[in-house]
Coordinates of C-alpha atoms and ligand atoms in Angstrom, one line a residue:
X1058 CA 0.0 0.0 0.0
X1059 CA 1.5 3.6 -0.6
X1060 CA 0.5 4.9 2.3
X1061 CA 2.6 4.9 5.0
X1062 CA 3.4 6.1 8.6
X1063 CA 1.6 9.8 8.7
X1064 CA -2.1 8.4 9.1
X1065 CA -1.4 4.8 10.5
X1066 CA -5.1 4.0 11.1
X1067 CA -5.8 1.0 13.3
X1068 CA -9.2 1.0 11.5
X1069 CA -9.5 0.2 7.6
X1070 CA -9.3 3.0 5.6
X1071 CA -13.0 4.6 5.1
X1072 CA -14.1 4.1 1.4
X1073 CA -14.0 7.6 -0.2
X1074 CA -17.6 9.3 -0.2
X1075 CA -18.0 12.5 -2.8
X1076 CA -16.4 15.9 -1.5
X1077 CA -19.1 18.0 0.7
X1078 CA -18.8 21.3 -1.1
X1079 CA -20.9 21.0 -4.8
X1080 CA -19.4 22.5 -7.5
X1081 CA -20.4 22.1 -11.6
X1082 CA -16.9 21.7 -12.4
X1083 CA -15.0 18.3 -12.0
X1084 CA -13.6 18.5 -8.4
X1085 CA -10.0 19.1 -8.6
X1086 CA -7.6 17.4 -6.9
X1087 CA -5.1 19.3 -4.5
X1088 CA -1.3 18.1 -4.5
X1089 CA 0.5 19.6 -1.8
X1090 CA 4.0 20.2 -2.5
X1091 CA 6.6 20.3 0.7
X1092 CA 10.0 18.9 0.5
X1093 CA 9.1 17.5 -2.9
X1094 CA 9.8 20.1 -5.7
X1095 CA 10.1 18.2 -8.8
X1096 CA 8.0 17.2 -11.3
X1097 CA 9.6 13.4 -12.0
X1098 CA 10.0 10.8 -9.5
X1099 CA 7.3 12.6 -7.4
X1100 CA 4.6 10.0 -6.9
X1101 CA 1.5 11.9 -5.1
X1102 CA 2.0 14.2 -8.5
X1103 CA 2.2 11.4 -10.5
X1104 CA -0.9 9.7 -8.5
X1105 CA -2.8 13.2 -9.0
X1106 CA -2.1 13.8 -12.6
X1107 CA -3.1 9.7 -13.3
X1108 CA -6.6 10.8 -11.7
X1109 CA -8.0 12.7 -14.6
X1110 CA -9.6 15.8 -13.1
X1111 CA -7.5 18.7 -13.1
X1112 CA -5.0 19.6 -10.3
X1113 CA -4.3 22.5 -7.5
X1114 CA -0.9 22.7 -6.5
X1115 CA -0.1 24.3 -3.1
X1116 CA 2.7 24.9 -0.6
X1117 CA 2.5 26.0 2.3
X1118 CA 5.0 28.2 4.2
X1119 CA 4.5 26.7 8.0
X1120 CA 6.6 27.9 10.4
X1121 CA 4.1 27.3 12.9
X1122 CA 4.6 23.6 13.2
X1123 CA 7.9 23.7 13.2
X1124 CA 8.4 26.1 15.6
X1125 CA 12.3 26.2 16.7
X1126 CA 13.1 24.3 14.0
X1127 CA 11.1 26.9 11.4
X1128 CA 13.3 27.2 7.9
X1129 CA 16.7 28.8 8.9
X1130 CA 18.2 31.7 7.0
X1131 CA 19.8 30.3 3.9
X1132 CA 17.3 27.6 4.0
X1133 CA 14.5 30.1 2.6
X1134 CA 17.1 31.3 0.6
X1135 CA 17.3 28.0 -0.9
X1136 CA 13.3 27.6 -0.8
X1137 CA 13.1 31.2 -2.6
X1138 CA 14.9 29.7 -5.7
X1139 CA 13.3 26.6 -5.4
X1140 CA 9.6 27.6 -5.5
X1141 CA 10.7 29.9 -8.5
X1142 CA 11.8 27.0 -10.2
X1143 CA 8.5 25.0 -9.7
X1144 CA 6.2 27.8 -10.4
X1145 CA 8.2 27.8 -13.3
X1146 CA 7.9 24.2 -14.5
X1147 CA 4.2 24.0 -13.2
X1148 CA 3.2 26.9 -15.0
X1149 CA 4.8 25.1 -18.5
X1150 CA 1.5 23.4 -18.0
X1151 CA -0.8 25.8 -17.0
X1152 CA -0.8 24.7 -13.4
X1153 CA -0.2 27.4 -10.7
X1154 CA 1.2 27.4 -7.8
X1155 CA -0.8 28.3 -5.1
X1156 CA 1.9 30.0 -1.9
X1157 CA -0.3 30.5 1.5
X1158 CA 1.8 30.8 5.0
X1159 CA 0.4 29.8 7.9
X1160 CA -0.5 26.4 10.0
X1161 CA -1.1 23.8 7.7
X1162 CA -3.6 22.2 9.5
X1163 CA -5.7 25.4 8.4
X1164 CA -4.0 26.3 5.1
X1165 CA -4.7 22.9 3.8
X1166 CA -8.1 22.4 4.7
X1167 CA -9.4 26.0 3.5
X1168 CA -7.8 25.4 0.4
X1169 CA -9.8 22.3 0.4
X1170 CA -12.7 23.7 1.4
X1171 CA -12.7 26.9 -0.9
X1172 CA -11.8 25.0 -3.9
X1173 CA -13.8 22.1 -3.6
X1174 CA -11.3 19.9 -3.9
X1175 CA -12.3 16.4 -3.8
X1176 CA -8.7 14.8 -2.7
X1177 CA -6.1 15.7 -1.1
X1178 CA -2.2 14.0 -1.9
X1179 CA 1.3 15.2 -0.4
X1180 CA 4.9 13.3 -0.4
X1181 CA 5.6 12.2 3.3
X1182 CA 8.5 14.2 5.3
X1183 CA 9.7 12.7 8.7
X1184 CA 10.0 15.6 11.3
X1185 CA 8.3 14.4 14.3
X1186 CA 6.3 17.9 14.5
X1187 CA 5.2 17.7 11.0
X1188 CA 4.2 13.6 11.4
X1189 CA 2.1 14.6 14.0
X1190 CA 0.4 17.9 12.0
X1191 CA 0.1 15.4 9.1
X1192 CA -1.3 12.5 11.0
X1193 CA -4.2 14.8 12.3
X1194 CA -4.9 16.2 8.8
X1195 CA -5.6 13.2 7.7
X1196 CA -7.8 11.9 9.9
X1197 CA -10.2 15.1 9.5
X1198 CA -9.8 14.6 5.9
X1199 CA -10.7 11.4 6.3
X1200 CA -13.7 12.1 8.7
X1201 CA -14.9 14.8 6.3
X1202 CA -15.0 12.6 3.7
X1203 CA -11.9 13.6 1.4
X1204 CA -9.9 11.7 0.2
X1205 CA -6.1 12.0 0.6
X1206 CA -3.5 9.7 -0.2
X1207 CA 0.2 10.3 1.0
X1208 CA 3.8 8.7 -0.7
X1209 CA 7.4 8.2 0.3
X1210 CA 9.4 11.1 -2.3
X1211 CA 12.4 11.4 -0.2
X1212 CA 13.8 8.5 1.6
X1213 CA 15.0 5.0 -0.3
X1214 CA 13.3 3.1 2.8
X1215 CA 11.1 4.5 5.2
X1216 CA 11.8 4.3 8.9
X1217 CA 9.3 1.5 9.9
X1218 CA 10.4 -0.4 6.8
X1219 CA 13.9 -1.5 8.1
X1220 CA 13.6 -3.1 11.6
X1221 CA 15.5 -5.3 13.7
X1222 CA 14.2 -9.2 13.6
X1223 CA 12.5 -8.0 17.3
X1224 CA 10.8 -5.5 15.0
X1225 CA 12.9 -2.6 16.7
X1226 CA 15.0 -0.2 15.4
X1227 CA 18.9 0.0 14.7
X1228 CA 21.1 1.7 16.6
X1229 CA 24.3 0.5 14.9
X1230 CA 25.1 2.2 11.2
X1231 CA 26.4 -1.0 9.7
X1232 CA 23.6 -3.4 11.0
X1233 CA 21.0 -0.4 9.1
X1234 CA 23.4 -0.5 5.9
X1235 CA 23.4 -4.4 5.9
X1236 CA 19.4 -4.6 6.7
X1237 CA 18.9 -1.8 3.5
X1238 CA 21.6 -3.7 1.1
X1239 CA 19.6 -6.8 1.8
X1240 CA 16.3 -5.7 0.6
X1241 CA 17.9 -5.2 -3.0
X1242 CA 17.8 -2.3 -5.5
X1243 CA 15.0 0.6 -4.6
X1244 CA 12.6 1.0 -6.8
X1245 CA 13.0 2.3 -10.2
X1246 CA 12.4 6.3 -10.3
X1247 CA 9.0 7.2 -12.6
X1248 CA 9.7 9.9 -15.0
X1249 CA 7.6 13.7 -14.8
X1250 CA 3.7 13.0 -15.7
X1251 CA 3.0 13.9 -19.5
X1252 CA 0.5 16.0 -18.9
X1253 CA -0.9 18.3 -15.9
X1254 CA -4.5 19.2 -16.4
X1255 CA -4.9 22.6 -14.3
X1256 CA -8.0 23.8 -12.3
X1257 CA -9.3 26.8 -14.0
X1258 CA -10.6 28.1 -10.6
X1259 CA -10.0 31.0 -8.7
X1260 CA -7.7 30.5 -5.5
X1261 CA -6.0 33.4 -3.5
X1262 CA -2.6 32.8 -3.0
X1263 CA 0.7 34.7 -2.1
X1264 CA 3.3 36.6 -3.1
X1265 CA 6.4 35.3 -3.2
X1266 CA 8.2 38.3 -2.8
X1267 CA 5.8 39.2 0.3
X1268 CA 7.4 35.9 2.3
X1269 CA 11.0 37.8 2.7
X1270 CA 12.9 34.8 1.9
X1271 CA 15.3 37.2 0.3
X1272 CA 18.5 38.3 2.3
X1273 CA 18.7 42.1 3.1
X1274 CA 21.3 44.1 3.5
X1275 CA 23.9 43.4 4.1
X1276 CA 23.7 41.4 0.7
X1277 CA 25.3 37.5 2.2
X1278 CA 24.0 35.7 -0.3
X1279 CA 26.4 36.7 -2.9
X1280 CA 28.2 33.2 -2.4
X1281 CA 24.6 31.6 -2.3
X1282 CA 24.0 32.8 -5.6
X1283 CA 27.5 32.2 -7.1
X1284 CA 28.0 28.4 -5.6
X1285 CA 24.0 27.3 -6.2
X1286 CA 21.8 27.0 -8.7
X1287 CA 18.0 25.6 -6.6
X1288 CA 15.9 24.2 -8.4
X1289 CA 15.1 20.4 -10.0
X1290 CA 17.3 21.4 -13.4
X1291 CA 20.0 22.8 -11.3
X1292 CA 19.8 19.1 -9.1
X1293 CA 20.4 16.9 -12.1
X1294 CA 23.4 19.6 -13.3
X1295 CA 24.6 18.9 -10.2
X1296 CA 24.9 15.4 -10.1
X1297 CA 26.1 15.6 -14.1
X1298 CA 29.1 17.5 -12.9
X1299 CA 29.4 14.2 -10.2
X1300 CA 29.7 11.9 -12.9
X1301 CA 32.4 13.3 -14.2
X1302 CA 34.9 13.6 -11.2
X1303 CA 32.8 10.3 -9.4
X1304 CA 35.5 7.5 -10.5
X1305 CA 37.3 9.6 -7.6
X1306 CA 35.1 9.3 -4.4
X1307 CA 36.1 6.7 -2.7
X1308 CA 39.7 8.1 -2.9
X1309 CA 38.9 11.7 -2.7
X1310 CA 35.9 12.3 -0.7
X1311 CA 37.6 13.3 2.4
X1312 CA 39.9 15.9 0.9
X1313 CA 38.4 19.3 1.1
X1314 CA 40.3 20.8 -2.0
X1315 CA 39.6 18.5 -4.5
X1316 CA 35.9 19.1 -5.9
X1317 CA 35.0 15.0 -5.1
X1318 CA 31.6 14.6 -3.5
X1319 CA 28.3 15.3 -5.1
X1320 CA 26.9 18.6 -3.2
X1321 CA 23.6 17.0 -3.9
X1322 CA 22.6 17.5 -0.5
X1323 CA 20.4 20.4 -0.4
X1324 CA 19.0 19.1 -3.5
X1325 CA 18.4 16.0 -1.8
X1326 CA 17.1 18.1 1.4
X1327 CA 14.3 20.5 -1.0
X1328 CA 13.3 17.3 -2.6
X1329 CA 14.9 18.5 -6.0
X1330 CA 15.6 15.5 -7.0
X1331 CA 14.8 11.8 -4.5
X1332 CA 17.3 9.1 -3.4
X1333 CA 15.8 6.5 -6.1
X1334 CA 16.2 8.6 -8.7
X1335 CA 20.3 9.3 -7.8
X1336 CA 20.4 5.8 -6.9
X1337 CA 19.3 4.1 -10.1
X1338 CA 21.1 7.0 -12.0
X1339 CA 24.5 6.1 -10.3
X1340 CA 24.0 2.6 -11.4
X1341 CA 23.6 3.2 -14.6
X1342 CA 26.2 6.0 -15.1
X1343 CA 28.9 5.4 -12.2
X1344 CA 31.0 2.3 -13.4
X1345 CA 33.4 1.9 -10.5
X1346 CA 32.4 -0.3 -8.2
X1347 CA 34.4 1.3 -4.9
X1348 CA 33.0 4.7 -5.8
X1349 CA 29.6 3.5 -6.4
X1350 CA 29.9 1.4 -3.2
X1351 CA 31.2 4.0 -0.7
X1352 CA 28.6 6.8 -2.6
X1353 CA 25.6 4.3 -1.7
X1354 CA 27.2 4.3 1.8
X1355 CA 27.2 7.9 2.2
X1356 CA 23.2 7.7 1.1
X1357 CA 22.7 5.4 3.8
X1358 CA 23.7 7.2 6.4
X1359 CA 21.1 9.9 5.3
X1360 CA 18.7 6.6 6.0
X1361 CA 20.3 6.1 9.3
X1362 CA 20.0 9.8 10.7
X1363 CA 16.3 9.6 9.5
X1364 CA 15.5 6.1 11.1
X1365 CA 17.0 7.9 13.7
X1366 CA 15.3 10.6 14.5
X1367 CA 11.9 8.6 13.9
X1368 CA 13.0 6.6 16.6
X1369 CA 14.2 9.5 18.9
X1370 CA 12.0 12.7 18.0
X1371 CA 13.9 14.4 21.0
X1372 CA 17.3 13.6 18.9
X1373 CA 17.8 18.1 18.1
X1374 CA 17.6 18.8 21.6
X1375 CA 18.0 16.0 24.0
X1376 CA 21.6 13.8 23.9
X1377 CA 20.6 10.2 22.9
X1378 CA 23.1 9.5 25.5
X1379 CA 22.1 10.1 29.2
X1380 CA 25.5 10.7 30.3
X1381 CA 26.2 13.9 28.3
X1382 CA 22.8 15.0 30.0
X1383 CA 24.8 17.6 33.3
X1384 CA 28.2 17.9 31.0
X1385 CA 29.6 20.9 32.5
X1386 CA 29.5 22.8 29.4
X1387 CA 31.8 26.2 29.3
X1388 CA 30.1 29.9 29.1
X1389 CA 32.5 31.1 26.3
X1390 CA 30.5 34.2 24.4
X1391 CA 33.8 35.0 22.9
X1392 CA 34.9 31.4 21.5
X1393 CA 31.6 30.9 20.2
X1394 CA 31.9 34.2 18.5
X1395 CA 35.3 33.1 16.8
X1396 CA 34.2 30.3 15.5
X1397 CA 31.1 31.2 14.5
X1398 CA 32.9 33.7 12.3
X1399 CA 36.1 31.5 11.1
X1400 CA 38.7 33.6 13.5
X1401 CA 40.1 31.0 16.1
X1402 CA 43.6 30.9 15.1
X1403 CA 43.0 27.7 13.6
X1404 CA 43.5 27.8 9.7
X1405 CA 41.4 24.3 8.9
X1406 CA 38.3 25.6 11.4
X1407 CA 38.7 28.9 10.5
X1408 CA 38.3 27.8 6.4
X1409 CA 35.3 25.9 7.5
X1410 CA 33.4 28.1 9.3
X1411 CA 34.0 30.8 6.6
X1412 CA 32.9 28.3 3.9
X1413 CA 29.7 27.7 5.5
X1414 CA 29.6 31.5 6.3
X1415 CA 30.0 32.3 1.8
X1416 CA 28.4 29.5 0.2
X1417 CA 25.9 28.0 2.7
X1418 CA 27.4 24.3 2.5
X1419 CA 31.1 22.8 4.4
X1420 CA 32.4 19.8 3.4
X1421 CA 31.7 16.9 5.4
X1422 CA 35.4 16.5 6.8
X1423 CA 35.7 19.9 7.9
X1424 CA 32.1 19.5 9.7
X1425 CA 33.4 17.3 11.8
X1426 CA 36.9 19.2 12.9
X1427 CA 34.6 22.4 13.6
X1428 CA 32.2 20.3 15.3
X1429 CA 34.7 18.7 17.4
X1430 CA 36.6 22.3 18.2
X1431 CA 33.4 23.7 19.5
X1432 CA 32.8 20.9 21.3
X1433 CA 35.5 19.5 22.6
X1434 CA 38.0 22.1 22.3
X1435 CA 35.8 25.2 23.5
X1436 CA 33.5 23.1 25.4
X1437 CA 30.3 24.1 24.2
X1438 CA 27.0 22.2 24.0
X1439 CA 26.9 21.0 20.6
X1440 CA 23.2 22.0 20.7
X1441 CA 24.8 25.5 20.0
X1442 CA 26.7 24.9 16.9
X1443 CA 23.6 22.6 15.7
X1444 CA 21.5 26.0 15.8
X1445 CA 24.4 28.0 13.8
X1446 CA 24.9 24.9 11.3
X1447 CA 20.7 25.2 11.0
X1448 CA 20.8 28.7 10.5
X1449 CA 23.6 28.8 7.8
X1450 CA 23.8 25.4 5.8
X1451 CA 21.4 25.3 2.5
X1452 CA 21.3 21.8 3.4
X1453 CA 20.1 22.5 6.9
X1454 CA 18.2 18.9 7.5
X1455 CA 16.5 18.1 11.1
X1456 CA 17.6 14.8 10.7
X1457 CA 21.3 14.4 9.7
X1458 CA 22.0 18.0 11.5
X1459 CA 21.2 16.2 15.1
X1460 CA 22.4 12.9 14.4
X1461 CA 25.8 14.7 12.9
X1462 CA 26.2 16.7 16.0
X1463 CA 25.3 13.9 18.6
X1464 CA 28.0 12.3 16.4
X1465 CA 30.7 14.3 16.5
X1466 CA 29.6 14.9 20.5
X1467 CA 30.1 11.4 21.5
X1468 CA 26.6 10.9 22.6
X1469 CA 24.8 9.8 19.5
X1470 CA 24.0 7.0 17.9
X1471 CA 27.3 4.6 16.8
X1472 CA 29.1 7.7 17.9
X1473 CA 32.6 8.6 17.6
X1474 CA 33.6 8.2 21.5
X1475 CA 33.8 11.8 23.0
X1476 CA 37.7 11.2 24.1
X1477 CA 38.3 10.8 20.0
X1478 CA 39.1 14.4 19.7
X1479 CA 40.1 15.8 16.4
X1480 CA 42.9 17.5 16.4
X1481 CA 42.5 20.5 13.8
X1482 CA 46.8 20.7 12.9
X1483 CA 46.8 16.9 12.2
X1484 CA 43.7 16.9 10.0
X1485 CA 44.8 20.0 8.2
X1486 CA 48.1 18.4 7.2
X1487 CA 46.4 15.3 6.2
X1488 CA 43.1 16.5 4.6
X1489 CA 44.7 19.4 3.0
X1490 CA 48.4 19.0 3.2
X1491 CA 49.0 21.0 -0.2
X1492 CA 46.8 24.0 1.6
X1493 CA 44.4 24.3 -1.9
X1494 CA 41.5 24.7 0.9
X1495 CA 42.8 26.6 3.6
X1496 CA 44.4 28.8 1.3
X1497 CA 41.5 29.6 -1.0
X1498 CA 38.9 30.5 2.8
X1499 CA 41.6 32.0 5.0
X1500 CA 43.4 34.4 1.7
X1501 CA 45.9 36.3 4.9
X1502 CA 47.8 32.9 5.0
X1503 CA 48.1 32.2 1.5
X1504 CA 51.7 33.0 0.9
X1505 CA 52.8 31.0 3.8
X1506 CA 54.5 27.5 3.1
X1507 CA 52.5 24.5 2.9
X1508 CA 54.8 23.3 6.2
X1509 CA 53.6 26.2 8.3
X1510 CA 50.4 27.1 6.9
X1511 CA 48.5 24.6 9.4
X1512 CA 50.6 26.4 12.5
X1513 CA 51.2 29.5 11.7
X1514 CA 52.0 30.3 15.3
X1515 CA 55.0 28.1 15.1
X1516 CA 56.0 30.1 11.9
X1517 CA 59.7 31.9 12.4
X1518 CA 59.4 35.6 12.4
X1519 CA 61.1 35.5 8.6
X1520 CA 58.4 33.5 7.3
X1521 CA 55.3 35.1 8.6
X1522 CA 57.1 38.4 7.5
X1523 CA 57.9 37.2 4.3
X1524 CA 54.1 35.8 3.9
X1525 CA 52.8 39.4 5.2
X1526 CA 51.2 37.8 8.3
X1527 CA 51.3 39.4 11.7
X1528 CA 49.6 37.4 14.0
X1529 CA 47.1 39.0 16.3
X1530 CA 46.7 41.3 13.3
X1531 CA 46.0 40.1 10.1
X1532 CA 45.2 36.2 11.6
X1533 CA 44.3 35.5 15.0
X1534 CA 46.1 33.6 17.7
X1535 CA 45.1 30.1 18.8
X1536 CA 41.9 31.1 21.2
X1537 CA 42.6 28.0 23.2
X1538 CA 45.7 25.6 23.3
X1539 CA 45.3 22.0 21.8
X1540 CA 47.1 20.4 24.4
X1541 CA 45.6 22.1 27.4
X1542 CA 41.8 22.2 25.7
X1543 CA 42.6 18.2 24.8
X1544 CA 43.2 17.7 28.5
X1545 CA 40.6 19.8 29.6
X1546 CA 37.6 17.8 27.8
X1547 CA 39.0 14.3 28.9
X1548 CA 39.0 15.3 32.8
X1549 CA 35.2 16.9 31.8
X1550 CA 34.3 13.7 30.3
X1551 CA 35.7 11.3 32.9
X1552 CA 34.1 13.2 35.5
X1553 CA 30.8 12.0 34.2
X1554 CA 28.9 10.1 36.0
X1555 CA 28.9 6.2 35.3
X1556 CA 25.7 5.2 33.4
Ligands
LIG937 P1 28.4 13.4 -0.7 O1 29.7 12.9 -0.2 O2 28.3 13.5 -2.2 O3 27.3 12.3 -0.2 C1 26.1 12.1 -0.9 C2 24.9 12.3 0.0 O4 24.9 11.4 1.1 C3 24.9 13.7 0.6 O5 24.3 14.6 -0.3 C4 24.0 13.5 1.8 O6 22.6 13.5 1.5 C5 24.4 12.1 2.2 N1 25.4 12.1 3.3 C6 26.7 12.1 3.1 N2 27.3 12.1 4.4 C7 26.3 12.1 5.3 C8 26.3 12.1 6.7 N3 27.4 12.0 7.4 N4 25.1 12.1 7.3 C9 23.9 12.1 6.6 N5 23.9 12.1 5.2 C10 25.1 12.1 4.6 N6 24.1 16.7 5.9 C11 22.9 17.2 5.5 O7 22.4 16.9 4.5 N7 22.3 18.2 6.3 C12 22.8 18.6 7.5 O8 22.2 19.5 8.1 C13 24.0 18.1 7.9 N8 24.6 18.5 9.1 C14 25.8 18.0 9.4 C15 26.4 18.4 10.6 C16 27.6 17.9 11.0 C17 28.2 18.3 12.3 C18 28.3 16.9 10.2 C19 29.6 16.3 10.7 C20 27.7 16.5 9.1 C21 26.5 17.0 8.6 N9 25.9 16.5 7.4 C22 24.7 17.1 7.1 C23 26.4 15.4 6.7 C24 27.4 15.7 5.5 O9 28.4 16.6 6.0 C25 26.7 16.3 4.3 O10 25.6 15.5 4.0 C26 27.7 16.3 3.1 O11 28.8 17.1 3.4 C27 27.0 16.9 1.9 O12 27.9 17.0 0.9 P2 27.7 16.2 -0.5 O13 26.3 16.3 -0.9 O14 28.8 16.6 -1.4 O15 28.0 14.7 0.0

């Protein structure tokens, strides 16, 4: 059955009676549109458009339900373009789309009700807020009489489709990799529907331009704009440009200079293009097998942080691990500041958080040294930098945000232990030990040699005058010692209580 979690009835579904409102024309049928926007591969469209009467499309701006968790800033950047692009490829058919803002559980059914609409079809998203906004429409649809249909657009397997033989969920990564390999290839991705037959009613929708999804002055989108194109064309360009570097990812992926991974993921995130449809496309287009293999991995763990998170709703706020509940996190205003805005002294965090700051996206290695400096080295609750990352990333998802944090925190799920501390030199002359990355976010160290440019406060006075550095001027000192901060988290973490 295509239905899935979001209306669970314990009863048999009601066979669909006629929509109350009369109207002379056909009834149309709404499709509501949420982190979904493509045409192909989206199956409550393609349900919809297979119906025969014509179609309302809809989406619906609700921070309501999502209250703390409402879009961050470069999200409704992202959501800006994105909604352009649909309109755009909607409209090719004649179909608009309808904006309204507000609680869904009221958009949706006065859209409903003023159209006389006599179904009602979405794609299913996994945030334990919206579940529950989603699992109550339903049922009043249901109880009015509508009917409403809902599909899986965004994940390979849903949550409650993988379990463990006891019918619970997985708390190890490789145990939910194995359980999803063995249920063989995903399903095939359907293409865009033919044709779109559009309601020629009268609905009163929004402006775009009145939502303020736009950045004001100061204008720090720029990088948005220059790194991103949103949208369902600018997806597939995206993973085009993938193919052509992909024979490298396995070897590459972890290097933050060499252009290796896909940067699907706020494509992935806006429902620009779904996990099937890179899946199958991969297959067909991405002959090495370790590539392919560690890609599919990487996909997984998106699964994971979603099974997750169905199985922990309290995963953004509350550590999975009771432990980390009284850790005696620091008050450090100003180290929260200078990370936050790339200036701790450290080139590799410093890149990072400058990255994230221009373009809206990091690369996954360099999450994870940030993460760990704020956490570990700073001492800060990783709750914090999970609300800067929300705030900045265009790929800002509930899901893999938390689980990524608890991760790097130590008290996740199959997480990296909390004494594993990164240490931000070491990775830098790993990860980026010809300095392409560091050199290209933190442009006052360029001219230093690649042997000092990860420590430049081991640099000989010649050097750093010869690379036109003064320390405390142009680049910061360390704000906190390696050793002494490495130290300092360990006693923290031993102090713990015992579980
Ligand atoms: P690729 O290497 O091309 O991987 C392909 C896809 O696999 C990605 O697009 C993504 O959907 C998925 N993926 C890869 N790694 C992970 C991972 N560790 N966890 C979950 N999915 C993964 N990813 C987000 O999509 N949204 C977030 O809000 C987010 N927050 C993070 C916070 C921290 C602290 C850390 C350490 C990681 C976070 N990640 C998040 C995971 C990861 O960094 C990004 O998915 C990845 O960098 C995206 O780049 P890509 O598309 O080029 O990845």
């Amino acid at each position: 059955m295509i239905d899935g979690h979001d209306h669970i009835p314990t009863t048999p579904d009601p066979i669909p009676t006629p929509a109350k409102t009369i109207v002379t024309a056909p009834a149309p049928i709404l499709v509501w549109f949420r982190r979904d926007l493509r045409l192909a591969d989206n199956p409550a469209l393609a349900w919809a458009a297979a119906q025969g009467p014509p179609l309302i499309a809809a989406y619906v701006l609700d921070d309501e339900t999502l209250g703390p968790w409402r879009l961050g800033a470069a999200s409704r950047w992202w959501l800006k373009g994105s909604l352009e692009r649909l309109a755009e490829s909607l409209g090719a058919h004649g179909v608009s789309l309808i904006l309204r803002r507000g609680n869904a559980s009221r958009v949706i059914p006065d859209l409903v009700k003023a159209s006389g609409a006599r179904a009602v079809v979405w794609n299913r998203c996994y945030e334990p807020a919206v579940m529950e906004r989603d699992t109550v429409i339903k049922a009043a649809f249901r109880d009015g009489g509508i009917d409403v249909h809902s599909f899986n657009a965004s994940l390979l397997h849903e949550p409650w489709t993988v379990t463990t033989k006891a019918g619970g969920s997985y708390k190890v990564y490789g145990r939910f990799r194995d359980a999803c390999l063995a249920k063989g290839e995903p399903p095939p991705p359907a293409g865009k529907p033919a044709t779109l037959t559009p309601w020629r009613g009268d609905l009163a929708g929004d402006a775009l331009v009145d939502w303020c999804l736009r950045t004001t002055s100061p204008d720090w989108a720029e990088g948005l704009r220059e790194t991103w194109s949103p949208g369902e064309d600018g997806a597939h360009e995206r993973f085009d440009d993938f193919i052509d570097v992909a024979t490298g990812y396995a070897a590459d992926r972890d290097f933050p200079g060499i252009a290796a991974t896909s940067g699907l993921s706020p494509h992935l995130h806006f429902g620009e293009i779904g996990p099937r449809q890179i899946w199958h496309a991969a297959l067909a287009r991405l002959p090495d097998d370790s590539a392919r293999r560690v890609f599919f991995n990487e996909l997984l763990w998106r699964e994971f942080a979603a099974h997750v998170l169905h199985d922990q709703p309290d995963l953004p706020e509350v550590p999975m691990n009771g432990r980390f509940a009284d850790f005696p996190w620091r008050e450090d205003g100003a180290g929260l500041a200078a990370w936050q805005r790339g200036q701790t002294g450290y080139p590799l965090v410093d890149a990072g958080m400058r990255e994230l700051w221009h373009t809206g996206i990091m690369h996954n290695r360099v999450r994870m040294v940030v993460a760990s400096f704020l956490v570990k080295h700073l001492m800060q609750p990783w709750q914090t930098g999970e609300a800067w990352f929300w705030d900045t990333l265009v790929d800002a998802d509930l899901a893999s945000n938390a689980f990524n944090w608890q991760w790097v925190a130590g008290c996740g799920a199959d997480a990296a232990p909390y004494f594993r501390i990164f240490n931000p030199v070491a990775q830098g002359q790993r990860f980026d030990a010809n300095g392409t990355y560091v050199r290209r976010w933190v442009p006052e160290l360029a001219a230093l040699p690649d042997k000092l440019l990860h420590t430049p406060w081991l640099a000989p006075a010649i050097d750093l005058a010869a690379a036109g550095v003064v320390l405390g001027k142009t680049y910061p000192h360390p704000i906190v010692d390696h050793k002494m901060a490495r130290e300092r988290a360990l006693a923290a973490f031993k102090a713990l209580p015992r579980p």
